[in-house]
PDB file of C-alpha atoms in Angstrom:
ATOM      1  CA  MET A 257    -180.025 150.866  16.164  1.00 67.00           C
ATOM      2  CA  ASN A 258    -181.328 148.412  18.925  1.00 78.00           C
ATOM      3  CA  PHE A 259    -185.542 147.365  18.452  1.00 89.00           C
ATOM      4  CA  GLY A 260    -185.670 144.934  21.288  1.00 94.00           C
ATOM      5  CA  LEU A 261    -185.712 141.644  21.454  1.00 96.00           C
ATOM      6  CA  TYR A 262    -186.181 138.670  18.405  1.00 97.00           C
ATOM      7  CA  LEU A 263    -187.719 135.458  20.846  1.00 97.00           C
ATOM      8  CA  TYR A 264    -186.917 131.841  18.867  1.00 97.00           C
ATOM      9  CA  GLY A 265    -188.346 129.599  21.560  1.00 96.00           C
ATOM     10  CA  ILE A 266    -188.724 129.055  24.665  1.00 96.00           C
ATOM     11  CA  PHE A 267    -186.955 125.533  26.508  1.00 96.00           C
ATOM     12  CA  PRO A 268    -188.051 124.322  30.051  1.00 93.00           C
ATOM     13  CA  GLU A 269    -183.803 124.497  31.011  1.00 90.00           C
ATOM     14  CA  SER A 270    -181.208 126.789  30.211  1.00 90.00           C
ATOM     15  CA  ILE A 271    -179.363 126.324  27.407  1.00 89.00           C
ATOM     16  CA  PRO A 272    -175.218 128.279  27.874  1.00 86.00           C
ATOM     17  CA  ASN A 273    -174.278 130.731  25.837  1.00 78.00           C
ATOM     18  CA  SER A 274    -171.864 129.085  25.020  1.00 81.00           C
ATOM     19  CA  LEU A 275    -174.111 127.006  22.371  1.00 85.00           C
ATOM     20  CA  GLU A 276    -172.462 130.474  19.430  1.00 88.00           C
ATOM     21  CA  LEU A 277    -175.649 130.406  17.421  1.00 93.00           C
ATOM     22  CA  LYS A 278    -176.458 132.830  14.760  1.00 94.00           C
ATOM     23  CA  GLY A 279    -180.022 134.110  13.984  1.00 95.00           C
ATOM     24  CA  LEU A 280    -181.436 137.188  11.996  1.00 96.00           C
ATOM     25  CA  ASP A 281    -178.776 139.337  10.889  1.00 94.00           C
ATOM     26  CA  GLY A 282    -176.261 137.391  11.990  1.00 94.00           C
ATOM     27  CA  GLN A 283    -176.680 137.899  15.263  1.00 95.00           C
ATOM     28  CA  THR A 284    -175.716 136.486  17.761  1.00 95.00           C
ATOM     29  CA  VAL A 285    -178.325 134.754  20.083  1.00 96.00           C
ATOM     30  CA  GLN A 286    -178.235 134.263  23.456  1.00 95.00           C
ATOM     31  CA  SER A 287    -180.037 133.040  26.551  1.00 95.00           C
ATOM     32  CA  GLN A 288    -182.223 134.950  28.699  1.00 95.00           C
ATOM     33  CA  VAL A 289    -184.592 132.992  31.823  1.00 95.00           C
ATOM     34  CA  VAL A 290    -187.815 134.767  32.691  1.00 94.00           C
ATOM     35  CA  ASP A 291    -189.673 133.468  35.476  1.00 93.00           C
ATOM     36  CA  GLY A 292    -188.196 129.850  35.403  1.00 93.00           C
ATOM     37  CA  PHE A 293    -188.635 129.892  31.546  1.00 95.00           C
ATOM     38  CA  THR A 294    -185.447 129.702  29.026  1.00 96.00           C
ATOM     39  CA  PHE A 295    -185.993 131.988  25.616  1.00 96.00           C
ATOM     40  CA  LEU A 296    -183.798 132.390  22.932  1.00 96.00           C
ATOM     41  CA  TYR A 297    -183.151 135.557  21.603  1.00 96.00           C
ATOM     42  CA  SER A 298    -181.466 138.504  19.483  1.00 96.00           C
ATOM     43  CA  GLU A 299    -180.672 141.655  18.963  1.00 95.00           C
ATOM     44  CA  ALA A 300    -183.450 143.941  16.771  1.00 95.00           C
ATOM     45  CA  CYS A 301    -182.018 144.730  14.561  1.00 94.00           C
ATOM     46  CA  GLN A 302    -184.938 146.081  12.179  1.00 93.00           C
ATOM     47  CA  GLU A 303    -188.844 146.965  14.069  1.00 91.00           C
ATOM     48  CA  LYS A 304    -189.810 143.700  11.700  1.00 93.00           C
ATOM     49  CA  TYR A 305    -188.879 141.089   9.352  1.00 95.00           C
ATOM     50  CA  LEU A 306    -190.279 140.679   6.251  1.00 95.00           C
ATOM     51  CA  ALA A 307    -190.843 136.991   5.805  1.00 95.00           C
ATOM     52  CA  SER A 308    -188.756 136.185   3.465  1.00 96.00           C
ATOM     53  CA  ARG A 309    -186.496 132.351   2.616  1.00 95.00           C
ATOM     54  CA  ARG A 310    -183.800 133.745   3.726  1.00 95.00           C
ATOM     55  CA  ASN A 311    -185.386 135.427   7.526  1.00 96.00           C
ATOM     56  CA  LEU A 312    -187.168 131.868   7.661  1.00 96.00           C
ATOM     57  CA  LEU A 313    -184.445 129.804   7.233  1.00 96.00           C
ATOM     58  CA  ALA A 314    -182.558 132.059  10.103  1.00 96.00           C
ATOM     59  CA  HIS A 315    -185.318 131.568  12.419  1.00 97.00           C
ATOM     60  CA  GLU A 316    -186.205 127.768  11.215  1.00 96.00           C
ATOM     61  CA  ARG A 317    -181.940 126.937  11.932  1.00 95.00           C
ATOM     62  CA  VAL A 318    -181.612 128.459  15.191  1.00 96.00           C
ATOM     63  CA  LEU A 319    -184.254 125.972  17.009  1.00 96.00           C
ATOM     64  CA  GLU A 320    -182.673 123.601  14.891  1.00 95.00           C
ATOM     65  CA  GLU A 321    -179.276 123.334  16.395  1.00 95.00           C
ATOM     66  CA  ALA A 322    -180.560 124.183  19.059  1.00 95.00           C
ATOM     67  CA  MET A 323    -182.466 120.913  19.227  1.00 94.00           C
ATOM     68  CA  LYS A 324    -179.257 118.990  17.341  1.00 93.00           C
ATOM     69  CA  ALA A 325    -176.996 119.975  20.308  1.00 93.00           C
ATOM     70  CA  GLY A 326    -179.429 118.516  22.944  1.00 93.00           C
ATOM     71  CA  PHE A 327    -182.199 120.622  24.070  1.00 94.00           C
ATOM     72  CA  HIS A 328    -184.835 118.813  22.712  1.00 93.00           C
ATOM     73  CA  THR A 329    -188.070 119.628  23.994  1.00 94.00           C
ATOM     74  CA  LEU A 330    -189.209 123.769  23.093  1.00 95.00           C
ATOM     75  CA  LEU A 331    -192.125 125.676  22.276  1.00 95.00           C
ATOM     76  CA  PRO A 332    -190.785 127.178  19.393  1.00 96.00           C
ATOM     77  CA  LEU A 333    -192.489 130.387  19.251  1.00 94.00           C
ATOM     78  CA  ARG A 334    -194.477 132.119  15.844  1.00 93.00           C
ATOM     79  CA  PHE A 335    -191.617 134.199  13.268  1.00 96.00           C
ATOM     80  CA  GLY A 336    -190.706 137.543  12.923  1.00 95.00           C
ATOM     81  CA  LEU A 337    -191.903 137.973  16.915  1.00 95.00           C
ATOM     82  CA  VAL A 338    -189.801 141.475  18.414  1.00 95.00           C
ATOM     83  CA  VAL A 339    -190.311 143.031  22.085  1.00 95.00           C
ATOM     84  CA  LYS A 340    -189.305 145.951  23.266  1.00 94.00           C
ATOM     85  CA  ASP A 341    -188.210 144.116  27.029  1.00 94.00           C
ATOM     86  CA  TRP A 342    -188.819 141.422  29.396  1.00 95.00           C
ATOM     87  CA  GLU A 343    -191.254 143.323  31.287  1.00 94.00           C
ATOM     88  CA  GLU A 344    -193.500 142.782  27.438  1.00 94.00           C
ATOM     89  CA  ILE A 345    -192.605 139.123  27.124  1.00 94.00           C
ATOM     90  CA  ASN A 346    -193.950 138.236  31.416  1.00 94.00           C
ATOM     91  CA  ARG A 347    -196.474 140.657  31.465  1.00 93.00           C
ATOM     92  CA  GLN A 348    -198.109 139.801  28.167  1.00 92.00           C
ATOM     93  CA  LEU A 349    -197.073 135.805  28.212  1.00 93.00           C
ATOM     94  CA  ILE A 350    -195.607 134.174  31.318  1.00 93.00           C
ATOM     95  CA  GLN A 351    -198.666 136.564  33.828  1.00 92.00           C
ATOM     96  CA  LEU A 352    -201.346 134.736  31.331  1.00 92.00           C
ATOM     97  CA  TYR A 353    -199.840 131.503  29.847  1.00 93.00           C
ATOM     98  CA  LYS A 354    -197.404 130.334  32.799  1.00 94.00           C
ATOM     99  CA  GLN A 355    -199.468 126.774  33.289  1.00 93.00           C
ATOM    100  CA  GLN A 356    -200.074 127.009  29.630  1.00 93.00           C
ATOM    101  CA  LEU A 357    -196.349 127.568  29.100  1.00 94.00           C
ATOM    102  CA  GLU A 358    -196.306 124.589  31.595  1.00 94.00           C
ATOM    103  CA  GLU A 359    -198.590 122.073  30.481  1.00 94.00           C
ATOM    104  CA  LEU A 360    -197.508 121.815  26.541  1.00 95.00           C
ATOM    105  CA  PHE A 361    -193.416 121.422  28.134  1.00 95.00           C
ATOM    106  CA  SER A 362    -194.887 118.402  29.785  1.00 95.00           C
ATOM    107  CA  LYS A 363    -196.007 117.420  27.027  1.00 95.00           C
ATOM    108  CA  LEU A 364    -193.524 117.509  24.346  1.00 95.00           C
ATOM    109  CA  ALA A 365    -191.231 116.359  26.839  1.00 95.00           C
ATOM    110  CA  GLY A 366    -189.539 112.888  25.171  1.00 94.00           C
ATOM    111  CA  GLN A 367    -191.206 112.978  21.504  1.00 96.00           C
ATOM    112  CA  ARG A 368    -190.904 115.073  19.120  1.00 95.00           C
ATOM    113  CA  GLU A 369    -193.253 116.411  15.669  1.00 97.00           C
ATOM    114  CA  VAL A 370    -192.877 114.739  12.422  1.00 97.00           C
ATOM    115  CA  SER A 371    -195.190 115.386   9.192  1.00 97.00           C
ATOM    116  CA  ILE A 372    -196.412 114.303   6.505  1.00 96.00           C
ATOM    117  CA  LYS A 373    -197.302 115.431   2.986  1.00 96.00           C
ATOM    118  CA  ILE A 374    -198.504 113.296  -0.331  1.00 96.00           C
ATOM    119  CA  LEU A 375    -199.354 113.616  -3.147  1.00 95.00           C
ATOM    120  CA  TRP A 376    -200.462 112.370  -6.073  1.00 92.00           C
ATOM    121  CA  ASP A 377    -201.160 113.858  -9.737  1.00 90.00           C
ATOM    122  CA  THR A 378    -204.400 113.612 -10.583  1.00 87.00           C
ATOM    123  CA  LYS A 379    -205.387 113.167 -14.134  1.00 86.00           C
ATOM    124  CA  SER A 380    -202.902 109.725 -13.307  1.00 87.00           C
ATOM    125  CA  GLU A 381    -205.618 108.699 -10.835  1.00 84.00           C
ATOM    126  CA  VAL A 382    -208.522 108.855 -13.478  1.00 80.00           C
ATOM    127  CA  GLN A 383    -207.446 106.871 -15.840  1.00 82.00           C
ATOM    128  CA  ALA A 384    -205.952 104.828 -13.780  1.00 82.00           C
ATOM    129  CA  MET A 385    -209.462 104.327 -11.838  1.00 75.00           C
ATOM    130  CA  MET A 386    -211.086 104.117 -15.907  1.00 76.00           C
ATOM    131  CA  GLU A 387    -209.364 101.075 -15.670  1.00 77.00           C
ATOM    132  CA  SER A 388    -210.228  99.084 -13.196  1.00 74.00           C
ATOM    133  CA  ASN A 389    -213.645 100.450 -13.447  1.00 73.00           C
ATOM    134  CA  PRO A 390    -215.166  99.283 -16.510  1.00 69.00           C
ATOM    135  CA  ASP A 391    -218.013 100.629 -16.163  1.00 68.00           C
ATOM    136  CA  LEU A 392    -218.172 103.587 -15.170  1.00 66.00           C
ATOM    137  CA  LYS A 393    -215.311 104.065 -17.771  1.00 67.00           C
ATOM    138  CA  GLN A 394    -217.560 102.895 -21.250  1.00 66.00           C
ATOM    139  CA  GLN A 395    -220.859 105.568 -19.268  1.00 62.00           C
ATOM    140  CA  ARG A 396    -217.729 107.835 -19.355  1.00 64.00           C
ATOM    141  CA  ASP A 397    -217.281 106.812 -23.204  1.00 64.00           C
ATOM    142  CA  LYS A 398    -220.490 107.041 -24.255  1.00 62.00           C
ATOM    143  CA  MET A 399    -220.962 110.338 -23.319  1.00 61.00           C
ATOM    144  CA  GLU A 400    -218.420 111.267 -25.567  1.00 66.00           C
ATOM    145  CA  GLY A 401    -219.433 113.346 -28.723  1.00 59.00           C
ATOM    146  CA  LYS A 402    -222.519 114.405 -27.349  1.00 63.00           C
ATOM    147  CA  ASN A 403    -224.566 117.290 -26.759  1.00 62.00           C
ATOM    148  CA  LEU A 404    -225.291 116.740 -22.938  1.00 56.00           C
ATOM    149  CA  SER A 405    -228.099 118.512 -20.166  1.00 60.00           C
ATOM    150  CA  MET A 406    -226.161 119.585 -16.901  1.00 63.00           C
ATOM    151  CA  GLU A 407    -227.899 117.212 -15.460  1.00 66.00           C
ATOM    152  CA  GLU A 408    -226.108 114.598 -17.490  1.00 56.00           C
ATOM    153  CA  ILE A 409    -222.683 116.749 -16.726  1.00 58.00           C
ATOM    154  CA  ILE A 410    -223.527 117.303 -12.992  1.00 63.00           C
ATOM    155  CA  GLY A 411    -224.325 113.144 -12.836  1.00 63.00           C
ATOM    156  CA  ILE A 412    -221.516 112.085 -14.201  1.00 62.00           C
ATOM    157  CA  GLY A 413    -219.185 114.492 -12.596  1.00 69.00           C
ATOM    158  CA  GLN A 414    -220.660 113.615  -9.409  1.00 77.00           C
ATOM    159  CA  LEU A 415    -220.628 109.749 -10.072  1.00 76.00           C
ATOM    160  CA  ILE A 416    -216.178 109.960 -11.341  1.00 77.00           C
ATOM    161  CA  GLU A 417    -215.135 112.387  -8.153  1.00 81.00           C
ATOM    162  CA  SER A 418    -216.655 110.286  -6.381  1.00 84.00           C
ATOM    163  CA  ASN A 419    -215.068 107.027  -7.037  1.00 82.00           C
ATOM    164  CA  LEU A 420    -211.238 109.480  -7.316  1.00 85.00           C
ATOM    165  CA  GLN A 421    -212.384 110.283  -3.930  1.00 88.00           C
ATOM    166  CA  ALA A 422    -212.941 106.293  -2.466  1.00 89.00           C
ATOM    167  CA  ARG A 423    -209.533 105.999  -3.619  1.00 88.00           C
ATOM    168  CA  LYS A 424    -207.930 108.993  -1.789  1.00 91.00           C
ATOM    169  CA  GLU A 425    -209.519 107.668   1.189  1.00 93.00           C
ATOM    170  CA  ALA A 426    -208.222 104.304   0.684  1.00 92.00           C
ATOM    171  CA  VAL A 427    -204.250 105.781   0.492  1.00 93.00           C
ATOM    172  CA  ILE A 428    -204.958 107.702   3.598  1.00 95.00           C
ATOM    173  CA  GLN A 429    -206.347 105.069   5.262  1.00 95.00           C
ATOM    174  CA  ALA A 430    -203.280 102.918   4.565  1.00 94.00           C
ATOM    175  CA  PHE A 431    -200.745 105.976   5.962  1.00 95.00           C
ATOM    176  CA  SER A 432    -203.505 106.552   9.389  1.00 95.00           C
ATOM    177  CA  ASN A 433    -203.211 102.352   9.836  1.00 96.00           C
ATOM    178  CA  GLU A 434    -200.167 101.941  10.205  1.00 95.00           C
ATOM    179  CA  LEU A 435    -198.658 104.784  11.514  1.00 97.00           C
ATOM    180  CA  ASN A 436    -200.929 106.567  13.751  1.00 97.00           C
ATOM    181  CA  PRO A 437    -200.991 103.509  16.234  1.00 97.00           C
ATOM    182  CA  LEU A 438    -196.741 104.806  16.775  1.00 97.00           C
ATOM    183  CA  ALA A 439    -197.915 108.405  17.628  1.00 97.00           C
ATOM    184  CA  THR A 440    -199.832 110.347  20.751  1.00 95.00           C
ATOM    185  CA  GLU A 441    -201.110 112.797  18.921  1.00 96.00           C
ATOM    186  CA  VAL A 442    -201.437 112.979  15.240  1.00 97.00           C
ATOM    187  CA  ILE A 443    -203.579 115.902  13.254  1.00 96.00           C
ATOM    188  CA  GLU A 444    -204.264 116.760  10.207  1.00 95.00           C
ATOM    189  CA  SER A 445    -204.059 119.641   7.929  1.00 94.00           C
ATOM    190  CA  GLU A 446    -205.128 120.799   4.741  1.00 93.00           C
ATOM    191  CA  PRO A 447    -204.378 119.587   1.802  1.00 91.00           C
ATOM    192  CA  MET A 448    -201.413 122.888   0.393  1.00 89.00           C
ATOM    193  CA  ASN A 449    -202.772 122.324  -3.286  1.00 90.00           C
ATOM    194  CA  GLU A 450    -204.938 120.457  -6.028  1.00 86.00           C
ATOM    195  CA  GLU A 451    -201.864 117.482  -5.396  1.00 91.00           C
ATOM    196  CA  MET A 452    -201.922 117.235  -2.476  1.00 95.00           C
ATOM    197  CA  ILE A 453    -204.554 114.605  -1.004  1.00 94.00           C
ATOM    198  CA  TYR A 454    -202.426 114.662   2.658  1.00 96.00           C
ATOM    199  CA  ASN A 455    -201.492 116.340   5.044  1.00 97.00           C
ATOM    200  CA  ALA A 456    -200.445 115.614   9.112  1.00 97.00           C
ATOM    201  CA  ALA A 457    -198.306 115.932  11.450  1.00 97.00           C
ATOM    202  CA  PHE A 458    -198.037 112.930  14.374  1.00 98.00           C
ATOM    203  CA  LEU A 459    -196.363 114.071  17.813  1.00 97.00           C
ATOM    204  CA  ILE A 460    -193.842 110.209  18.986  1.00 97.00           C
ATOM    205  CA  ALA A 461    -191.416 109.607  20.840  1.00 96.00           C
ATOM    206  CA  TRP A 462    -187.563 111.461  20.508  1.00 94.00           C
ATOM    207  CA  ASN A 463    -186.277 107.605  20.020  1.00 94.00           C
ATOM    208  CA  SER A 464    -188.883 106.056  17.361  1.00 95.00           C
ATOM    209  CA  GLU A 465    -188.362 108.306  14.830  1.00 96.00           C
ATOM    210  CA  SER A 466    -186.247 105.523  13.274  1.00 96.00           C
ATOM    211  CA  VAL A 467    -189.536 102.803  13.625  1.00 96.00           C
ATOM    212  CA  PHE A 468    -191.659 105.394  11.934  1.00 97.00           C
ATOM    213  CA  SER A 469    -189.816 106.437   9.014  1.00 96.00           C
ATOM    214  CA  GLU A 470    -189.437 102.483   8.331  1.00 96.00           C
ATOM    215  CA  ARG A 471    -193.159 101.888   7.635  1.00 96.00           C
ATOM    216  CA  VAL A 472    -193.557 105.197   5.733  1.00 96.00           C
ATOM    217  CA  GLU A 473    -190.711 104.113   3.671  1.00 95.00           C
ATOM    218  CA  ALA A 474    -192.441 100.206   3.629  1.00 95.00           C
ATOM    219  CA  ILE A 475    -196.298 101.531   2.912  1.00 94.00           C
ATOM    220  CA  ASP A 476    -194.754 103.840   0.343  1.00 93.00           C
ATOM    221  CA  GLN A 477    -193.079 100.523  -1.652  1.00 93.00           C
ATOM    222  CA  LYS A 478    -196.999  99.230  -1.869  1.00 91.00           C
ATOM    223  CA  PHE A 479    -198.215 102.443  -4.218  1.00 91.00           C
ATOM    224  CA  GLY A 480    -195.066 102.777  -6.252  1.00 87.00           C
ATOM    225  CA  ASP A 481    -195.450 105.332  -7.958  1.00 89.00           C
ATOM    226  CA  ARG A 482    -198.691 106.254  -8.012  1.00 90.00           C
ATOM    227  CA  LEU A 483    -197.216 108.908  -4.945  1.00 93.00           C
ATOM    228  CA  ARG A 484    -194.851 111.698  -3.818  1.00 94.00           C
ATOM    229  CA  ILE A 485    -194.344 111.153  -0.219  1.00 95.00           C
ATOM    230  CA  ARG A 486    -192.458 114.110   1.466  1.00 95.00           C
ATOM    231  CA  TYR A 487    -191.980 112.840   5.372  1.00 96.00           C
ATOM    232  CA  ASN A 488    -190.041 115.721   7.810  1.00 95.00           C
ATOM    233  CA  ASN A 489    -188.067 114.125  10.441  1.00 94.00           C
ATOM    234  CA  PHE A 490    -186.373 116.984  12.207  1.00 92.00           C
ATOM    235  CA  THR A 491    -189.019 120.464  12.587  1.00 91.00           C
ATOM    236  CA  ALA A 492    -189.889 122.529  15.932  1.00 93.00           C
ATOM    237  CA  PRO A 493    -193.405 120.858  17.258  1.00 94.00           C
ATOM    238  CA  TYR A 494    -194.380 123.848  16.329  1.00 94.00           C
ATOM    239  CA  THR A 495    -198.562 122.243  15.496  1.00 95.00           C
ATOM    240  CA  PHE A 496    -198.714 121.135  19.292  1.00 95.00           C
ATOM    241  CA  ALA A 497    -197.090 123.734  20.815  1.00 91.00           C
ATOM    242  CA  GLN A 498    -200.336 126.429  20.571  1.00 86.00           C
ATOM    243  CA  LEU A 499    -201.781 128.575  23.133  1.00 82.00           C
ATOM    244  CA  VAL A 500    -204.793 128.732  23.765  1.00 73.00           C
ATOM    245  CA  SER A 501    -206.778 132.406  24.043  1.00 64.00           C
ATOM    246  CA  GLU A 502    -208.370 132.207  27.214  1.00 56.00           C
TER     247      GLU A 502
END
């Protein structure tokens, strides 16, 4: 049963159907030009799609394979977008956001998104902080085994937290100082868990990724085993392709 059209992304150039991509439900991915914009889509076999790992990967794979085939400039669409027909797309997207779409394509031309997530072990960092700060360690050790007032507990807690924050900011600054000059734009997002101290996406020139990754590796080596770095060098530019509702 057909439920309409499942959309993956928008491109500023024509994409031949000979690309032979497979999308959700194993459906053949096709292209359709609407008012000068090329949409990658497949027939929707479900009214709504569960955001399962399998479905999410299938959605991402379509965009990544299109990029690998040389169609680098794209506006990825959110997972699960099913429309009735092309008239709905024209009415609800293109007529309302055509200028924004054109501006985003201009911004993304020749660019790619890479992302970095920095994680550390908080307990190890606290221990290292104490070893490098004898006065703070002595102050904490003096309080062990004593009945502390709430004011004393809050005071030593705030002192430890402020010193830990300073160590965190030093790490972030080291990455920012080296990487930000290589990027056209940088967007920092909230860490995803307690162990993550930095979460950022960088918009860089398409052909400069090797230089960027070498810089990431060099900074990582300076910190030794303190950090765990998750570097994604190939992804659709979700972070930098946001439409703003008027």
